């Protein structure tokens, strides 16, 4: 959540804001600064909640469908699915919101390449290529 608040741009109605030069205002009060912080913390909290409720079970189901053990290491599967969902979906929910048009572009991989989409693709590819050498250890005896 801290990554979303500090590093990512927040979207308003599915549209990313255009970065403008910040002009110094002499009469800015501290209450205004706290309002800006809460404008970023609340969407980050909602993105975290959506990630835990929607994306974690979905990623866990995909892990099991792709060959993770269902009965022996179920807790590990849930933790791995939750970890991958936090890496992939929390920034997507925070930056793009829940706009149906944006999520159609995300699901069809037509989204322009940016840091958030790159992190999601990197997480998926890293999990895939990280699982490739696992069968190579099966013949080695543990000492």
PDB file of C-alpha atoms in Angstrom:
ATOM      1  CA  UNK A   1       0.000   0.000   0.000  1.00  0.00           C
ATOM      2  CA  UNK A   2       2.905   2.319   0.748  1.00  0.00           C
ATOM      3  CA  UNK A   3       4.270   1.729  -2.771  1.00  0.00           C
ATOM      4  CA  UNK A   4       0.942   2.775  -4.285  1.00  0.00           C
ATOM      5  CA  UNK A   5       0.653   5.915  -2.171  1.00  0.00           C
ATOM      6  CA  UNK A   6       4.208   7.121  -2.707  1.00  0.00           C
ATOM      7  CA  UNK A   7       5.143   5.972  -6.204  1.00  0.00           C
ATOM      8  CA  UNK A   8       2.090   5.518  -8.416  1.00  0.00           C
ATOM      9  CA  UNK A   9      -0.193   8.089 -10.003  1.00  0.00           C
ATOM     10  CA  UNK A  10      -3.804   7.867  -8.969  1.00  0.00           C
ATOM     11  CA  UNK A  11      -6.455   7.648 -11.672  1.00  0.00           C
ATOM     12  CA  UNK A  12      -9.650   9.623 -11.640  1.00  0.00           C
ATOM     13  CA  UNK A  13     -12.440   7.786 -13.505  1.00  0.00           C
ATOM     14  CA  UNK A  14      -9.978   5.539 -15.341  1.00  0.00           C
ATOM     15  CA  UNK A  15      -7.933   8.415 -16.797  1.00  0.00           C
ATOM     16  CA  UNK A  16      -4.362   8.917 -15.727  1.00  0.00           C
ATOM     17  CA  UNK A  17      -3.512  12.476 -14.708  1.00  0.00           C
ATOM     18  CA  UNK A  18      -1.177  14.553 -16.845  1.00  0.00           C
ATOM     19  CA  UNK A  19       1.897  15.596 -14.925  1.00  0.00           C
ATOM     20  CA  UNK A  20       2.056  19.340 -14.616  1.00  0.00           C
ATOM     21  CA  UNK A  21       4.685  21.558 -13.119  1.00  0.00           C
ATOM     22  CA  UNK A  22       3.993  22.181  -9.480  1.00  0.00           C
ATOM     23  CA  UNK A  23       3.753  25.858  -8.708  1.00  0.00           C
ATOM     24  CA  UNK A  24       4.646  26.987  -5.242  1.00  0.00           C
ATOM     25  CA  UNK A  25       1.742  28.505  -3.379  1.00  0.00           C
ATOM     26  CA  UNK A  26       2.620  30.695  -0.471  1.00  0.00           C
ATOM     27  CA  UNK A  27      -0.619  30.334   1.461  1.00  0.00           C
ATOM     28  CA  UNK A  28      -0.989  26.517   1.538  1.00  0.00           C
ATOM     29  CA  UNK A  29      -2.230  25.292   4.902  1.00  0.00           C
ATOM     30  CA  UNK A  30      -1.340  22.000   6.547  1.00  0.00           C
ATOM     31  CA  UNK A  31      -4.950  20.815   6.387  1.00  0.00           C
ATOM     32  CA  UNK A  32      -4.723  20.843   2.607  1.00  0.00           C
ATOM     33  CA  UNK A  33      -1.630  18.601   2.721  1.00  0.00           C
ATOM     34  CA  UNK A  34      -3.439  16.079   4.921  1.00  0.00           C
ATOM     35  CA  UNK A  35      -6.317  16.084   2.459  1.00  0.00           C
ATOM     36  CA  UNK A  36      -3.898  15.211  -0.333  1.00  0.00           C
ATOM     37  CA  UNK A  37      -2.506  12.321   1.718  1.00  0.00           C
ATOM     38  CA  UNK A  38      -5.983  10.942   2.444  1.00  0.00           C
ATOM     39  CA  UNK A  39      -6.887  11.259  -1.241  1.00  0.00           C
ATOM     40  CA  UNK A  40      -4.153   8.718  -1.920  1.00  0.00           C
ATOM     41  CA  UNK A  41      -4.508   6.466   1.143  1.00  0.00           C
ATOM     42  CA  UNK A  42      -8.213   5.709   0.724  1.00  0.00           C
ATOM     43  CA  UNK A  43      -7.905   4.461  -2.902  1.00  0.00           C
ATOM     44  CA  UNK A  44      -4.806   2.459  -1.909  1.00  0.00           C
ATOM     45  CA  UNK A  45      -6.796   0.828   0.912  1.00  0.00           C
ATOM     46  CA  UNK A  46      -9.648   0.031  -1.449  1.00  0.00           C
ATOM     47  CA  UNK A  47      -7.188  -1.397  -3.994  1.00  0.00           C
ATOM     48  CA  UNK A  48      -5.720  -3.610  -1.256  1.00  0.00           C
ATOM     49  CA  UNK A  49      -9.190  -4.771  -0.220  1.00  0.00           C
ATOM     50  CA  UNK A  50     -10.147  -5.574  -3.819  1.00  0.00           C
ATOM     51  CA  UNK A  51      -6.876  -7.437  -4.249  1.00  0.00           C
ATOM     52  CA  UNK A  52      -7.494  -9.630  -1.211  1.00  0.00           C
ATOM     53  CA  UNK A  53     -11.159 -10.289  -2.000  1.00  0.00           C
ATOM     54  CA  UNK A  54     -11.102 -10.716  -5.788  1.00  0.00           C
ATOM     55  CA  UNK A  55      -7.589 -11.321  -7.075  1.00  0.00           C
ATOM     56  CA  UNK A  56      -6.111 -13.594  -4.393  1.00  0.00           C
ATOM     57  CA  UNK A  57      -8.638 -16.424  -4.853  1.00  0.00           C
ATOM     58  CA  UNK A  58      -8.393 -16.061  -8.635  1.00  0.00           C
ATOM     59  CA  UNK A  59      -4.586 -16.303  -8.660  1.00  0.00           C
ATOM     60  CA  UNK A  60      -4.691 -19.226  -6.199  1.00  0.00           C
ATOM     61  CA  UNK A  61      -7.116 -21.083  -8.492  1.00  0.00           C
ATOM     62  CA  UNK A  62      -4.823 -20.427 -11.467  1.00  0.00           C
ATOM     63  CA  UNK A  63      -1.836 -21.749  -9.488  1.00  0.00           C
ATOM     64  CA  UNK A  64      -3.711 -24.953  -8.718  1.00  0.00           C
ATOM     65  CA  UNK A  65      -4.879 -25.290 -12.328  1.00  0.00           C
ATOM     66  CA  UNK A  66      -1.287 -24.882 -13.524  1.00  0.00           C
ATOM     67  CA  UNK A  67      -0.113 -27.753 -11.317  1.00  0.00           C
ATOM     68  CA  UNK A  68       0.334 -26.595  -7.736  1.00  0.00           C
ATOM     69  CA  UNK A  69      -0.558 -29.355  -5.238  1.00  0.00           C
ATOM     70  CA  UNK A  70      -4.157 -29.076  -4.078  1.00  0.00           C
ATOM     71  CA  UNK A  71      -4.196 -31.251  -0.970  1.00  0.00           C
ATOM     72  CA  UNK A  72      -0.690 -31.295   0.472  1.00  0.00           C
ATOM     73  CA  UNK A  73       0.418 -27.642   0.400  1.00  0.00           C
ATOM     74  CA  UNK A  74      -2.843 -25.730   0.314  1.00  0.00           C
ATOM     75  CA  UNK A  75      -1.698 -23.035   2.792  1.00  0.00           C
ATOM     76  CA  UNK A  76       1.432 -22.438   0.728  1.00  0.00           C
ATOM     77  CA  UNK A  77      -0.704 -22.091  -2.401  1.00  0.00           C
ATOM     78  CA  UNK A  78      -2.918 -19.502  -0.727  1.00  0.00           C
ATOM     79  CA  UNK A  79       0.101 -17.519   0.483  1.00  0.00           C
ATOM     80  CA  UNK A  80       1.752 -17.681  -2.948  1.00  0.00           C
ATOM     81  CA  UNK A  81      -1.477 -16.627  -4.659  1.00  0.00           C
ATOM     82  CA  UNK A  82      -1.934 -13.726  -2.250  1.00  0.00           C
ATOM     83  CA  UNK A  83       1.667 -12.599  -2.713  1.00  0.00           C
ATOM     84  CA  UNK A  84       1.399 -12.728  -6.489  1.00  0.00           C
ATOM     85  CA  UNK A  85      -1.962 -10.923  -6.392  1.00  0.00           C
ATOM     86  CA  UNK A  86      -0.460  -8.125  -4.299  1.00  0.00           C
ATOM     87  CA  UNK A  87       2.389  -7.750  -6.771  1.00  0.00           C
ATOM     88  CA  UNK A  88       0.180  -7.894  -9.862  1.00  0.00           C
ATOM     89  CA  UNK A  89      -3.269  -6.543  -9.086  1.00  0.00           C
ATOM     90  CA  UNK A  90      -2.928  -3.968  -6.304  1.00  0.00           C
ATOM     91  CA  UNK A  91      -1.090  -1.456  -8.528  1.00  0.00           C
ATOM     92  CA  UNK A  92      -3.552  -2.149 -11.355  1.00  0.00           C
ATOM     93  CA  UNK A  93      -6.571  -1.513  -9.114  1.00  0.00           C
ATOM     94  CA  UNK A  94      -4.933   1.639  -7.725  1.00  0.00           C
ATOM     95  CA  UNK A  95      -3.888   3.166 -11.040  1.00  0.00           C
ATOM     96  CA  UNK A  96      -6.705   2.042 -13.356  1.00  0.00           C
ATOM     97  CA  UNK A  97      -9.581   1.671 -10.900  1.00  0.00           C
ATOM     98  CA  UNK A  98     -12.510  -0.593 -11.759  1.00  0.00           C
ATOM     99  CA  UNK A  99     -13.407   0.890 -15.138  1.00  0.00           C
ATOM    100  CA  UNK A 100     -14.695  -1.901 -17.401  1.00  0.00           C
ATOM    101  CA  UNK A 101     -13.041  -0.510 -20.539  1.00  0.00           C
ATOM    102  CA  UNK A 102      -9.625  -0.358 -18.870  1.00  0.00           C
ATOM    103  CA  UNK A 103      -9.968  -3.897 -17.493  1.00  0.00           C
ATOM    104  CA  UNK A 104     -10.958  -5.159 -20.930  1.00  0.00           C
ATOM    105  CA  UNK A 105      -7.700  -3.685 -22.245  1.00  0.00           C
ATOM    106  CA  UNK A 106      -5.784  -5.211 -19.339  1.00  0.00           C
ATOM    107  CA  UNK A 107      -7.276  -8.685 -19.886  1.00  0.00           C
ATOM    108  CA  UNK A 108      -6.689  -8.545 -23.642  1.00  0.00           C
ATOM    109  CA  UNK A 109      -3.093  -7.263 -23.169  1.00  0.00           C
ATOM    110  CA  UNK A 110      -3.746  -4.144 -25.290  1.00  0.00           C
ATOM    111  CA  UNK A 111      -2.700  -1.829 -22.488  1.00  0.00           C
ATOM    112  CA  UNK A 112       0.168   0.566 -23.314  1.00  0.00           C
ATOM    113  CA  UNK A 113       3.417  -0.493 -21.699  1.00  0.00           C
ATOM    114  CA  UNK A 114       4.042   1.425 -18.472  1.00  0.00           C
ATOM    115  CA  UNK A 115       5.537   0.676 -15.077  1.00  0.00           C
ATOM    116  CA  UNK A 116       2.375  -0.820 -13.633  1.00  0.00           C
ATOM    117  CA  UNK A 117       1.663  -3.123 -16.573  1.00  0.00           C
ATOM    118  CA  UNK A 118       5.367  -4.023 -16.764  1.00  0.00           C
ATOM    119  CA  UNK A 119       5.318  -5.069 -13.105  1.00  0.00           C
ATOM    120  CA  UNK A 120       2.309  -7.275 -13.719  1.00  0.00           C
ATOM    121  CA  UNK A 121       3.852  -8.957 -16.761  1.00  0.00           C
ATOM    122  CA  UNK A 122       7.159  -9.275 -14.905  1.00  0.00           C
ATOM    123  CA  UNK A 123       5.450 -11.027 -12.002  1.00  0.00           C
ATOM    124  CA  UNK A 124       3.723 -13.479 -14.336  1.00  0.00           C
ATOM    125  CA  UNK A 125       6.882 -14.212 -16.333  1.00  0.00           C
ATOM    126  CA  UNK A 126       9.000 -14.456 -13.183  1.00  0.00           C
ATOM    127  CA  UNK A 127       6.628 -17.003 -11.670  1.00  0.00           C
ATOM    128  CA  UNK A 128       6.571 -18.984 -14.905  1.00  0.00           C
ATOM    129  CA  UNK A 129      10.338 -19.012 -15.471  1.00  0.00           C
ATOM    130  CA  UNK A 130      10.995 -19.528 -11.762  1.00  0.00           C
ATOM    131  CA  UNK A 131       8.975 -22.741 -11.858  1.00  0.00           C
ATOM    132  CA  UNK A 132      10.836 -24.138 -14.888  1.00  0.00           C
ATOM    133  CA  UNK A 133      13.924 -25.416 -12.973  1.00  0.00           C
ATOM    134  CA  UNK A 134      11.863 -27.083 -10.206  1.00  0.00           C
ATOM    135  CA  UNK A 135      11.664 -30.477 -11.984  1.00  0.00           C
ATOM    136  CA  UNK A 136      15.454 -30.439 -12.415  1.00  0.00           C
ATOM    137  CA  UNK A 137      15.821 -30.957  -8.635  1.00  0.00           C
ATOM    138  CA  UNK A 138      13.710 -34.106  -8.447  1.00  0.00           C
ATOM    139  CA  UNK A 139      16.554 -36.545  -9.114  1.00  0.00           C
ATOM    140  CA  UNK A 140      18.958 -34.964  -6.625  1.00  0.00           C
ATOM    141  CA  UNK A 141      19.081 -36.607  -3.180  1.00  0.00           C
ATOM    142  CA  UNK A 142      18.842 -34.300  -0.211  1.00  0.00           C
ATOM    143  CA  UNK A 143      21.612 -34.828   2.300  1.00  0.00           C
TER     144      UNK A 143
END
